[in-house]
Coordinates of C-alpha atoms and ligand atoms in Angstrom, one line a residue:
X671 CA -21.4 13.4 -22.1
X672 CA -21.8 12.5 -18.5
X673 CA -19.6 12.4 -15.7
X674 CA -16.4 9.9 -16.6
X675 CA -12.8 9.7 -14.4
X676 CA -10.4 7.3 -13.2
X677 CA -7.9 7.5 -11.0
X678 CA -4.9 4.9 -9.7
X679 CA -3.0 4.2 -6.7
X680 CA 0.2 2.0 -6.1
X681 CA 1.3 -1.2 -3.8
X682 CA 3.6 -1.1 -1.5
X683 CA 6.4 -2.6 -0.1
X684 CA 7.4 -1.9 3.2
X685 CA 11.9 -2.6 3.3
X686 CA 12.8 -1.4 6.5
X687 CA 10.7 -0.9 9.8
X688 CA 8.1 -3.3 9.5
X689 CA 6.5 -4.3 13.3
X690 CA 8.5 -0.9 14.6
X691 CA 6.5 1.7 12.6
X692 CA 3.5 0.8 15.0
X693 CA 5.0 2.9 17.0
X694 CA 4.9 6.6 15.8
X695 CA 8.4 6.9 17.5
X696 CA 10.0 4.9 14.4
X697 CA 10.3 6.0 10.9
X698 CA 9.6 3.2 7.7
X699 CA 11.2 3.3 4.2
X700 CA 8.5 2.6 2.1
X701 CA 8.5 1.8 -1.5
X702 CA 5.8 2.7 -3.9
X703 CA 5.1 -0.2 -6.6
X704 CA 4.2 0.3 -10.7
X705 CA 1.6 -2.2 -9.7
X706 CA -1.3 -0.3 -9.3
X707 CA -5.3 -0.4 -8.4
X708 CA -7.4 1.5 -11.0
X709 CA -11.3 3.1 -9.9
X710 CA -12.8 4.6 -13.0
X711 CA -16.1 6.3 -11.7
X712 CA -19.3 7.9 -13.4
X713 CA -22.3 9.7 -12.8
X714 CA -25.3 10.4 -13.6
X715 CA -29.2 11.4 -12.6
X716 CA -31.5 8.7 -12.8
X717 CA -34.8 7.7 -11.5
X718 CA -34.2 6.8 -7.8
X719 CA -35.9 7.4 -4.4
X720 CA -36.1 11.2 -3.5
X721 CA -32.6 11.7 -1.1
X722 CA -31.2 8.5 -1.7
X723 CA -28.0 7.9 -3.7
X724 CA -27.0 4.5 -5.2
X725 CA -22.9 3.6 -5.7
X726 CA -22.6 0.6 -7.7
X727 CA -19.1 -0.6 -7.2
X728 CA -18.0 -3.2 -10.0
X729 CA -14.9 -5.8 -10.2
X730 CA -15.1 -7.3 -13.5
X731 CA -11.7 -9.0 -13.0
X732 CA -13.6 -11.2 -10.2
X733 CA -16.5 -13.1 -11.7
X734 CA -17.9 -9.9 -12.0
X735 CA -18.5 -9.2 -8.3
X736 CA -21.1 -6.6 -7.5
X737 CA -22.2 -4.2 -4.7
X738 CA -24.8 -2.2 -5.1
X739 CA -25.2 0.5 -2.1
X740 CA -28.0 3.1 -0.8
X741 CA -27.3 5.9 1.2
X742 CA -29.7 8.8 2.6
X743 CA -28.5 11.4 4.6
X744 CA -31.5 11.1 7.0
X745 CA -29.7 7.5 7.2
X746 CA -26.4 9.3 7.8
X747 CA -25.1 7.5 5.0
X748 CA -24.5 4.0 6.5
X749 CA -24.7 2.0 3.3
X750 CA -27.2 -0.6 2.9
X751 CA -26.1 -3.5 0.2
X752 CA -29.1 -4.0 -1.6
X753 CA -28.2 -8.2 -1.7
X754 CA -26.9 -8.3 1.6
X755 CA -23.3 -8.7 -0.4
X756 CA -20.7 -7.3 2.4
X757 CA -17.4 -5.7 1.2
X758 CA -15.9 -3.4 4.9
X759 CA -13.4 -1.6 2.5
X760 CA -16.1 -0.3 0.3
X761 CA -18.9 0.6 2.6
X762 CA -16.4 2.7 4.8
X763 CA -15.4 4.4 1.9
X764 CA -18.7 5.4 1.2
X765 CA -19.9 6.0 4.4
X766 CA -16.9 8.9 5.4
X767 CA -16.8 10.3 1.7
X768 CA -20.3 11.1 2.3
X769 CA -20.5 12.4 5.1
X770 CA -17.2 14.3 4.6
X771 CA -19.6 16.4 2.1
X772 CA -22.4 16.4 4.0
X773 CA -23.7 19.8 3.4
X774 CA -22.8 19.9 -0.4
X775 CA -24.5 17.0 -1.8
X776 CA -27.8 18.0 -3.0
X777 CA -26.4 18.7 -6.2
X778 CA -24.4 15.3 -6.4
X779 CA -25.9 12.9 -9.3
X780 CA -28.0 10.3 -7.6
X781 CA -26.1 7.2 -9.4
X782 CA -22.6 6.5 -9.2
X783 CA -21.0 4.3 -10.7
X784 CA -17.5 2.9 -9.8
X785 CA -15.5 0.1 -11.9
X786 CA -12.3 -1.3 -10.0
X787 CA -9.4 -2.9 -11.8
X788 CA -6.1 -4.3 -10.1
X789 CA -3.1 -4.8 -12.0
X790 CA -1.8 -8.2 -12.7
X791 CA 0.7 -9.1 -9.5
X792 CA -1.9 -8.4 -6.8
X793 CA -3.3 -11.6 -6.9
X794 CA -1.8 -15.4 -7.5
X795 CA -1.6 -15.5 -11.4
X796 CA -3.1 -19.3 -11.6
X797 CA -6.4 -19.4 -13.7
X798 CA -6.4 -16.6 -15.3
X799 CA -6.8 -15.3 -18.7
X800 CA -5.9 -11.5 -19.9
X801 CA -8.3 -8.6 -20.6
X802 CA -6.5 -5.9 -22.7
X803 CA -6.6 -3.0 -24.6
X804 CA -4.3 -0.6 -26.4
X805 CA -2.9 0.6 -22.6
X806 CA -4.1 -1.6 -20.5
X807 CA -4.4 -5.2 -19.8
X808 CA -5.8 -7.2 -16.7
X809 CA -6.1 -10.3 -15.4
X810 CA -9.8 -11.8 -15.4
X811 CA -10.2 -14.9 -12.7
X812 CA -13.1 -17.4 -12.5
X813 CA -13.1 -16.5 -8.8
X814 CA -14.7 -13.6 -6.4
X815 CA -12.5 -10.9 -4.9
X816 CA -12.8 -13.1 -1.4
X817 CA -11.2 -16.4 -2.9
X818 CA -8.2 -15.5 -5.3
X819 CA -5.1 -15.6 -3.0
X820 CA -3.1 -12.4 -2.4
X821 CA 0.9 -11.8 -2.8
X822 CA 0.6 -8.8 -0.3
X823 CA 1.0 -5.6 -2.4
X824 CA -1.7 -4.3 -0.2
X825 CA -4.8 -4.3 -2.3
X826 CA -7.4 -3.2 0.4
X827 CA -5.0 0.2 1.0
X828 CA -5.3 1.0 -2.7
X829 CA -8.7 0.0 -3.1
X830 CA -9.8 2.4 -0.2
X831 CA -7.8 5.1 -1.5
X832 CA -8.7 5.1 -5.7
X833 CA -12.3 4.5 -4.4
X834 CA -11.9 7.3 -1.8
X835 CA -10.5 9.9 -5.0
X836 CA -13.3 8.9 -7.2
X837 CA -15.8 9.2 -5.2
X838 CA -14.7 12.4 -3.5
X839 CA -14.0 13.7 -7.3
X840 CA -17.9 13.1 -7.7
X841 CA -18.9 14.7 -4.5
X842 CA -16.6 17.6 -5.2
X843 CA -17.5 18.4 -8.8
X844 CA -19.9 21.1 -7.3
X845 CA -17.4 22.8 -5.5
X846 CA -14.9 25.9 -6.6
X847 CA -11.7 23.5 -7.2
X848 CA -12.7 20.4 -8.6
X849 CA -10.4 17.0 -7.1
X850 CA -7.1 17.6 -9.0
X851 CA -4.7 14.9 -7.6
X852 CA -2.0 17.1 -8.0
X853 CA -3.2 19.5 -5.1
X854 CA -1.0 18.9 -1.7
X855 CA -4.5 19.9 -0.1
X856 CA -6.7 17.5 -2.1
X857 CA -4.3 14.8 -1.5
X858 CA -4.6 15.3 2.2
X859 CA -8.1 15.1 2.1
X860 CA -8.3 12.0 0.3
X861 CA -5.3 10.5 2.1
X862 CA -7.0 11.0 5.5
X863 CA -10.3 10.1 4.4
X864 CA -8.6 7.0 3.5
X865 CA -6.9 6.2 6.6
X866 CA -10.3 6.4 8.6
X867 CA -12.4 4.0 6.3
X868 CA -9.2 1.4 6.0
X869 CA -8.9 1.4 10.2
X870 CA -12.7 0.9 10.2
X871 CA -12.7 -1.7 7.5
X872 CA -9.5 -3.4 8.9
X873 CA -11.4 -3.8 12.6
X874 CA -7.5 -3.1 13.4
X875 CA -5.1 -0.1 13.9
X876 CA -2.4 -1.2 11.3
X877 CA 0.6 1.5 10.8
X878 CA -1.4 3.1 7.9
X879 CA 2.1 3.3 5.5
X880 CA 0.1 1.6 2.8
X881 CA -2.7 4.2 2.2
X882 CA 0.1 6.6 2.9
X883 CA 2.3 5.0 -0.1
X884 CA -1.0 4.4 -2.0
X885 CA -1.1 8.7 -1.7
X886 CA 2.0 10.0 -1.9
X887 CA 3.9 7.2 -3.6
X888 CA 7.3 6.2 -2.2
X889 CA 8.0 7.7 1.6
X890 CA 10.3 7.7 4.7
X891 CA 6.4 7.2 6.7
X892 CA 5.8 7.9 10.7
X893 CA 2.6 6.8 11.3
X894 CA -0.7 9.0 13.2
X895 CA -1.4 8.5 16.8
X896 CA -4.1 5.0 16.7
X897 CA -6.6 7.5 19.0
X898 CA -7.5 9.9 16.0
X899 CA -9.6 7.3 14.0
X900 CA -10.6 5.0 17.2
X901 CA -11.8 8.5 18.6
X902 CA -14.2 9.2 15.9
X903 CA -17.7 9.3 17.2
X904 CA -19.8 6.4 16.4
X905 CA -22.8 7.6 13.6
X906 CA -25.8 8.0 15.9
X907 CA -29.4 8.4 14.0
X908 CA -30.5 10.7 15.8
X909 CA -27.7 13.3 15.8
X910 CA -26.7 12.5 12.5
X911 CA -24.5 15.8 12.1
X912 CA -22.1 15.2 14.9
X913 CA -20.1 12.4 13.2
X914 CA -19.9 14.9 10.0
X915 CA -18.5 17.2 12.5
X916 CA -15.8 15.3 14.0
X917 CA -14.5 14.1 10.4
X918 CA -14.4 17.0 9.1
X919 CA -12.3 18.5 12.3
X920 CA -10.2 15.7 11.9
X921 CA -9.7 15.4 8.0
X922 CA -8.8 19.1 7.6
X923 CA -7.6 20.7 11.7
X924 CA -6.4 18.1 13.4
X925 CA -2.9 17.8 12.7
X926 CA -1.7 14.1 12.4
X927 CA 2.1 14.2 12.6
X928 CA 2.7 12.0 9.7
X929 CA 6.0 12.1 7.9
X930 CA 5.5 11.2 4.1
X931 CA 8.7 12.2 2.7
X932 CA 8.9 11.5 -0.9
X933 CA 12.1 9.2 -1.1
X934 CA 13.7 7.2 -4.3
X935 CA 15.9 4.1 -4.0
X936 CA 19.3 5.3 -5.1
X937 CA 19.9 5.8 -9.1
X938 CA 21.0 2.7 -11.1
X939 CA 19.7 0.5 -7.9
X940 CA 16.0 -1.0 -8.2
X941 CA 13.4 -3.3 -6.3
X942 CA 12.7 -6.6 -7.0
X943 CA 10.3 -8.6 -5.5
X944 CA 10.1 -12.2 -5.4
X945 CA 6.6 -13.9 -4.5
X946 CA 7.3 -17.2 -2.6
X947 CA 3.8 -18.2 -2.9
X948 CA 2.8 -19.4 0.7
X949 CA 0.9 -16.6 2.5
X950 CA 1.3 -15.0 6.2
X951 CA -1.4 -13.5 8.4
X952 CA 0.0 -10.2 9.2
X953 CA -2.7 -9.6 11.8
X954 CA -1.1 -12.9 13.4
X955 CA 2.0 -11.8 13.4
X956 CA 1.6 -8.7 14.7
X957 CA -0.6 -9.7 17.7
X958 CA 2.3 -12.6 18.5
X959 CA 5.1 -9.8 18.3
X960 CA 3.4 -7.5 20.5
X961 CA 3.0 -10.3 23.0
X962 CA 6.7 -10.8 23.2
X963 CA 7.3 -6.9 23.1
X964 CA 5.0 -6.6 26.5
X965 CA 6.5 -9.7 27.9
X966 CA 10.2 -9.0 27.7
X967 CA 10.6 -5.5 28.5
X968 CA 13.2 -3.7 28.9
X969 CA 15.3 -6.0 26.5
X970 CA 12.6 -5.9 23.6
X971 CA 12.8 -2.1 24.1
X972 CA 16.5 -2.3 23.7
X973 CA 16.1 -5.2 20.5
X974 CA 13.7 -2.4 19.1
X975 CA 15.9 0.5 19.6
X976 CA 19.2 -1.6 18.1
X977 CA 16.8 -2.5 15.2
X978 CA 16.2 1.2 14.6
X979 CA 19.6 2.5 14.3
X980 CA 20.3 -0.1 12.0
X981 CA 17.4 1.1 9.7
X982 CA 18.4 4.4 10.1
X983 CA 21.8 3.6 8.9
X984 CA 19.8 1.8 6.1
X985 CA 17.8 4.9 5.3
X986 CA 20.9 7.5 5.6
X987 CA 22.9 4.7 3.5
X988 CA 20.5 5.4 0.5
X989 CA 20.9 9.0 0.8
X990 CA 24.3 9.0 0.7
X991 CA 24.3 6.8 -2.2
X992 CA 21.9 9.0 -4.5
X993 CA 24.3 12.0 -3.2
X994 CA 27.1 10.3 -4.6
X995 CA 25.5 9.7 -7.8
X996 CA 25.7 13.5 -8.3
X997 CA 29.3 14.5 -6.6
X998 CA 30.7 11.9 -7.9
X999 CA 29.4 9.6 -10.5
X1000 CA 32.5 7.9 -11.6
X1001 CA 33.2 6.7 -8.5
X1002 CA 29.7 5.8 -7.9
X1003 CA 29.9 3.4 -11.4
X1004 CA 32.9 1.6 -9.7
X1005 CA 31.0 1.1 -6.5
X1006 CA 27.8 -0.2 -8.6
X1007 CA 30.2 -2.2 -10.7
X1008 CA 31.1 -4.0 -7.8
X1009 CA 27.7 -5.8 -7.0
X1010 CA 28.0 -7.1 -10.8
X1011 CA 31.8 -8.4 -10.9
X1012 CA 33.5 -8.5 -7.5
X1013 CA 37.4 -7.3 -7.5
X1014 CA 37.9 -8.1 -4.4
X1015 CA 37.7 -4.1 -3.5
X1016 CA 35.5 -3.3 -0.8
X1017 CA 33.4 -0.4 -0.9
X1018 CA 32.2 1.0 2.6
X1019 CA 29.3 3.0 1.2
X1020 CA 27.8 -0.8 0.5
X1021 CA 29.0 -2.3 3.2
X1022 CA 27.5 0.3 6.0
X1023 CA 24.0 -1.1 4.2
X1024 CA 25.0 -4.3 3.9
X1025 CA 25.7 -4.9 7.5
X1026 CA 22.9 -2.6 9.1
X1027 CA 20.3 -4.8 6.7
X1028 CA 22.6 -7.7 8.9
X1029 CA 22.2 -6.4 11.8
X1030 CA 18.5 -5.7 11.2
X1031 CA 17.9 -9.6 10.1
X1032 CA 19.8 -11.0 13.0
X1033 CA 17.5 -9.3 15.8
X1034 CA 14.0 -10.3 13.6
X1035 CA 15.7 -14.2 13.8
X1036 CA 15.9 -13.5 17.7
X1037 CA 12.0 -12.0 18.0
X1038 CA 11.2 -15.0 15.5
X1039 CA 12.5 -17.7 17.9
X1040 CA 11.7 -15.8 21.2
X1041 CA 7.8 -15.0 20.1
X1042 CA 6.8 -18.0 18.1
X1043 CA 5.9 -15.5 15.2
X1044 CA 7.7 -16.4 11.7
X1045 CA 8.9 -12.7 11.1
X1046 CA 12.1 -14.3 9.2
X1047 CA 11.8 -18.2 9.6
X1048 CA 14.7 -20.1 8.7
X1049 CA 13.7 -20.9 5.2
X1050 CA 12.9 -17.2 3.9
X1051 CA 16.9 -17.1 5.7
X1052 CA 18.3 -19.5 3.3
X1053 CA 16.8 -17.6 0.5
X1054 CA 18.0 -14.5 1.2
X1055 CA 21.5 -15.9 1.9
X1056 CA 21.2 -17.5 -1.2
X1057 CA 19.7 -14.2 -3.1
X1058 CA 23.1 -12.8 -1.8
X1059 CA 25.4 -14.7 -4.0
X1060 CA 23.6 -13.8 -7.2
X1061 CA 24.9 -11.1 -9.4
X1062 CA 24.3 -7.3 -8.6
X1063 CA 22.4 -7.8 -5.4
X1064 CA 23.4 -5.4 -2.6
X1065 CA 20.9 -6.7 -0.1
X1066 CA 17.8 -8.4 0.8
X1067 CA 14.8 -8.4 3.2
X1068 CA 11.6 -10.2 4.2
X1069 CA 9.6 -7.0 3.3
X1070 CA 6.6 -5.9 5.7
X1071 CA 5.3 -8.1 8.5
X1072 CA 7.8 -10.9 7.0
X1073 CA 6.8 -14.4 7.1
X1074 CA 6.4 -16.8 4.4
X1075 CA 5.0 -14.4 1.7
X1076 CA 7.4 -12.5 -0.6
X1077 CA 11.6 -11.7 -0.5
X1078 CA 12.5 -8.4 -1.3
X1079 CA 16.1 -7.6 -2.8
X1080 CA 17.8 -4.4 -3.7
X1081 CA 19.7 -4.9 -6.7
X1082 CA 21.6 -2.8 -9.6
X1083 CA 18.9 -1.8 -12.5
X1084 CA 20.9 -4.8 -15.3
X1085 CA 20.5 -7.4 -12.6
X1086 CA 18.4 -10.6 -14.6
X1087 CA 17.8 -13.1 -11.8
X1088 CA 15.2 -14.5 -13.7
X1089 CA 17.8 -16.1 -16.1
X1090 CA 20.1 -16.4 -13.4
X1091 CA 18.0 -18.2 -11.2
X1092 CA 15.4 -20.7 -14.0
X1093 CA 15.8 -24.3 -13.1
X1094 CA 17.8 -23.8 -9.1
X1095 CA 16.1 -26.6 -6.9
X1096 CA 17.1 -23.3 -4.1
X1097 CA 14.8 -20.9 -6.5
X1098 CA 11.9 -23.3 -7.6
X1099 CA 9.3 -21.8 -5.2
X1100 CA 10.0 -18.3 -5.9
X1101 CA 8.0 -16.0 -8.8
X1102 CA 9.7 -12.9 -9.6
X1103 CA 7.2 -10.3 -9.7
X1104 CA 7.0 -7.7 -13.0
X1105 CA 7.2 -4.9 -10.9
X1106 CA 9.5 -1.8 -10.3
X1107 CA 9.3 1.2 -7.9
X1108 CA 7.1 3.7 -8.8
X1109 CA 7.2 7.6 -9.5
X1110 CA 4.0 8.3 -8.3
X1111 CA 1.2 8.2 -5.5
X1112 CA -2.3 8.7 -6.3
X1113 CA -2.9 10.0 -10.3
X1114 CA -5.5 11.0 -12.6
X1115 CA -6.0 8.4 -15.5
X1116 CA -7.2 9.3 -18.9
X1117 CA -11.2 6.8 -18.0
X1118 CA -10.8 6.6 -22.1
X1119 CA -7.7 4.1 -21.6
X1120 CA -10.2 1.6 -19.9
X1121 CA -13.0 1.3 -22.8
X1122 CA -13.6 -2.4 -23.2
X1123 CA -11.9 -4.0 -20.4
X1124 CA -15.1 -4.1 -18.3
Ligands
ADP1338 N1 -10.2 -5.6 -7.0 C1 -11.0 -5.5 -5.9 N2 -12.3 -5.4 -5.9 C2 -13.1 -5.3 -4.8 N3 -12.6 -5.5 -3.6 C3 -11.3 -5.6 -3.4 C4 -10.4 -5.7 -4.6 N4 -9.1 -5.9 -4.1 C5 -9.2 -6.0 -2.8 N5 -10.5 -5.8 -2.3 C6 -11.0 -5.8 -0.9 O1 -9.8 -5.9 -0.1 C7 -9.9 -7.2 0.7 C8 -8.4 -7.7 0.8 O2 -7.9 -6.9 1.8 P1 -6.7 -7.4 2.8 O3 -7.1 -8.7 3.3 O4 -6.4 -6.3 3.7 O5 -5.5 -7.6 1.7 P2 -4.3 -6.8 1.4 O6 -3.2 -7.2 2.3 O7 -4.0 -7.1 -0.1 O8 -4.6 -5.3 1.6 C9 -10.8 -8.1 -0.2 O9 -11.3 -9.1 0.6 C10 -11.8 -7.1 -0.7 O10 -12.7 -6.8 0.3
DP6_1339 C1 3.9 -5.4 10.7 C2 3.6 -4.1 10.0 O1 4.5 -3.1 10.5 C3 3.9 -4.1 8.5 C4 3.0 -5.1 7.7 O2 3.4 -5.0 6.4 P1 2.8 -6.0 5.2 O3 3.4 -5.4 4.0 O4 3.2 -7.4 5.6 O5 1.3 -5.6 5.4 P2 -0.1 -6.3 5.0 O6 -0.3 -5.9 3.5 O7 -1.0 -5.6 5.9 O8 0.0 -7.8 5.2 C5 2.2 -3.7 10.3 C6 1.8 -2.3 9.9 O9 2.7 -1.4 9.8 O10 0.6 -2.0 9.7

């Protein structure tokens, strides 16, 4: 028997402090998906070049797309695609894994083999037919990775960090403590290893809350200072140790400052996610926002801070709601039966929520208008006005960078809106997405549960 794991990762959706958790001043409420990326990895000695190791990273699901990748440590492990096939997220991944363990991979088998699998809502559903075993099952597409369109669960964060845990599980096998993704320490080592090769990938500093939920699940998530990756020295041949050293300082010393506090929505309430099948560019969005951010100080400082104390009502709303779950969870049934048949009664635990999410939508609508960027544009407005007539929702938000590419609602667990909602001319360009929040971050898979899906 050779070398066989596999390992998964969640999605993400971002509710509340999307644009604001740029800054490492602002906290994000972050919600961990049951839609998940899957790396199952091998290894093995075979005949290769003296020193040089080859990662073949597979994605069936995508016409079979292929990289094949060299490294050397006299190269410093810059990977070299052996047909000139480019794929950023991968090769970073490669390249910091590596020389994360550059004094301990003599030892390492020189062929690795990596097969990556993405559950069904990731990608646009169109074309597709299923794969599927006794515990899995997958969507194959007649397309590469590059042309199936995305509904935003963040697949490049979960990619980077399932790839990150299998190949560091490889590279670690020699070591005293094998990768066991149930170790705080190993976590942190494959969660900051992560964040470096998705900021190089990305070419951008983006918040990071997506390889943090991909991690550690669902999190209230401040985000590192920008300067810790950008600061990285860049691999020079000819001091090819130096850029080992500085990763390594930074992986396990430096200390980031994150906050990834495990959180869970509140009990009997759950996500749902509808996919309204148009696309954003968050990069776009971002860069407008930050345009109007510079430009209007000190009111945008003041639209920020009102938009924070509003998600921290959102956030400290939550928490009191699982709380009462536990004091008092007769009087918490009432106040969830209330979402499902109105009497009339109002309950202020929902309403405090209910108007901070409000209060929250009204000031994106004014950064919508005033920077040209479509964080809430007025037809994702109409559909979550609408989304708050239907039965059981407590609120609703364009989730992440907003725009025009999914609604997220918060709604009690017997909520159907699929039912509710089949054959609306108001609904007909939504897809509610199979998804739910999920209990975990990064987790060992049994590599046995993917036999014949490849
Ligand atoms: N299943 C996969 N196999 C290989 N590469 C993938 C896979 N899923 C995502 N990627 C990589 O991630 C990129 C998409 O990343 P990005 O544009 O950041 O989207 P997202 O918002 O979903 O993270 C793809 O172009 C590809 O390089
Ligand atoms: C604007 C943001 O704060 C949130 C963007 O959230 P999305 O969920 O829209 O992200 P993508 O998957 O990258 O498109 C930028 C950030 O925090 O990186």
């Amino acid at each position: 028997m050779g070398y066989n794991r596999a390992f998964s990762a969640p999605g993400k959706a971002l509710l509340v402090g999307g644009y604001l958790v740029l800054d490492s001043r602002y906290k994000a409420y972050v919600i961990a998906l049951s839609s998940r990326m899957h790396a199952v990895v091998s290894a093995a000695n075979e005949a290769n070049a003296e020193g040089s190791y080859r990662v073949l990273v597979t994605s069936a699901q995508f016409n079979d797309d292929q990289w094949s990748y060299t490294v050397s440590k006299k190269e410093g492990f810059l990977p070299a695609e052996d047909n000139n096939r480019t794929n950023p997220f991968i090769e970073q991944v490669i390249f910091n894994v590596f020389n994360y363990f550059f004094d301990n991979v003599e030892q390492v088998p020189n062929v690795i083999r990596i097969q990556i699998f993405s559950d069904p809502e990731y990608h646009s559903q169109e074309n597709t037919y299923v794969v599927s075993n006794k515990y899995k099952h997958f969507n194959f597409h007649k397309k590469g990775i590059t042309d199936v369109p995305k509904t935003g669960l963040g697949s490049s964060a979960g990619l980077v960090t399932v790839l990150t845990a299998a190949l560091c599980s490889v590279l670690m096998e020699e070591s005293l403590t094998p990768l066991n993704a149930t170790n705080a320490e190993h976590l942190k080592i494959v969660h900051n290893l992560a964040q470096v090769a998705h900021c190089q990938a990305q070419g951008k500093i983006g918040s990071g809350f997506d390889v943090a939920a991909a991690t550690y699940g669902s999190i209230l998530y401040n985000r590192f200072a920008p300067d810790l990756v950008s600061d990285l020295p860049k691999m020079n041949p000819k001091h090819i140790r130096q850029y080992h050293r500085a990763l390594v300082a930074l992986v396990e010393r430096i200390d980031w400052n994150i906050s990834t506090e495990r959180i869970k929505l509140p009990r009997g309430l759950k996500l749902i996610m509808g996919d309204v099948n148009s696309g954003s560019e968050t990069v776009k969005l971002v860069a407008k926002v930050k345009r109007w951010y510079q430009e209007n100080l000190p009111r945008s400082l003041e639209i920020y801070e009102k938009i924070n104390d509003n998600n921290m009502k959102v956030i400290v709303g939550f928490s009191k709601l699982n709380q009462l779950s536990e004091t008092n969870p007769e009087y918490y049934k009432k106040i969830l039966e209330s979402l499902i048949q109105p009497s009339g009664k109002k309950y202020v635990e929902l309403e405090e929520i209910q108007d901070a999410v409000n209060t929250i939508r009204e000031q994106f609508r004014i950064i919508t208008q005033e920077s040209g960027a479509d964080v809430e544009p007025s037809i994702q407005t109409e559909l979550l006005d609408a989304c708050m007539n239907l039965k059981g929702v407590l609120t609703g938000v364009v989730p992440g960078a907003g725009g025009y590419d999914a609604i997220s609602l918060i709604a009690t667990e017997n909520t159907e809106l699929f039912q509710e909602t089949e054959n609306r001319e108001d609904f007909k360009n939504v897809s509610w997405l199979k998804i739910k929040q999920a209990d975990l971050g990064l987790m060992e898979e049994d590599y046995l549960h993917y036999k014949g899906l490849e």
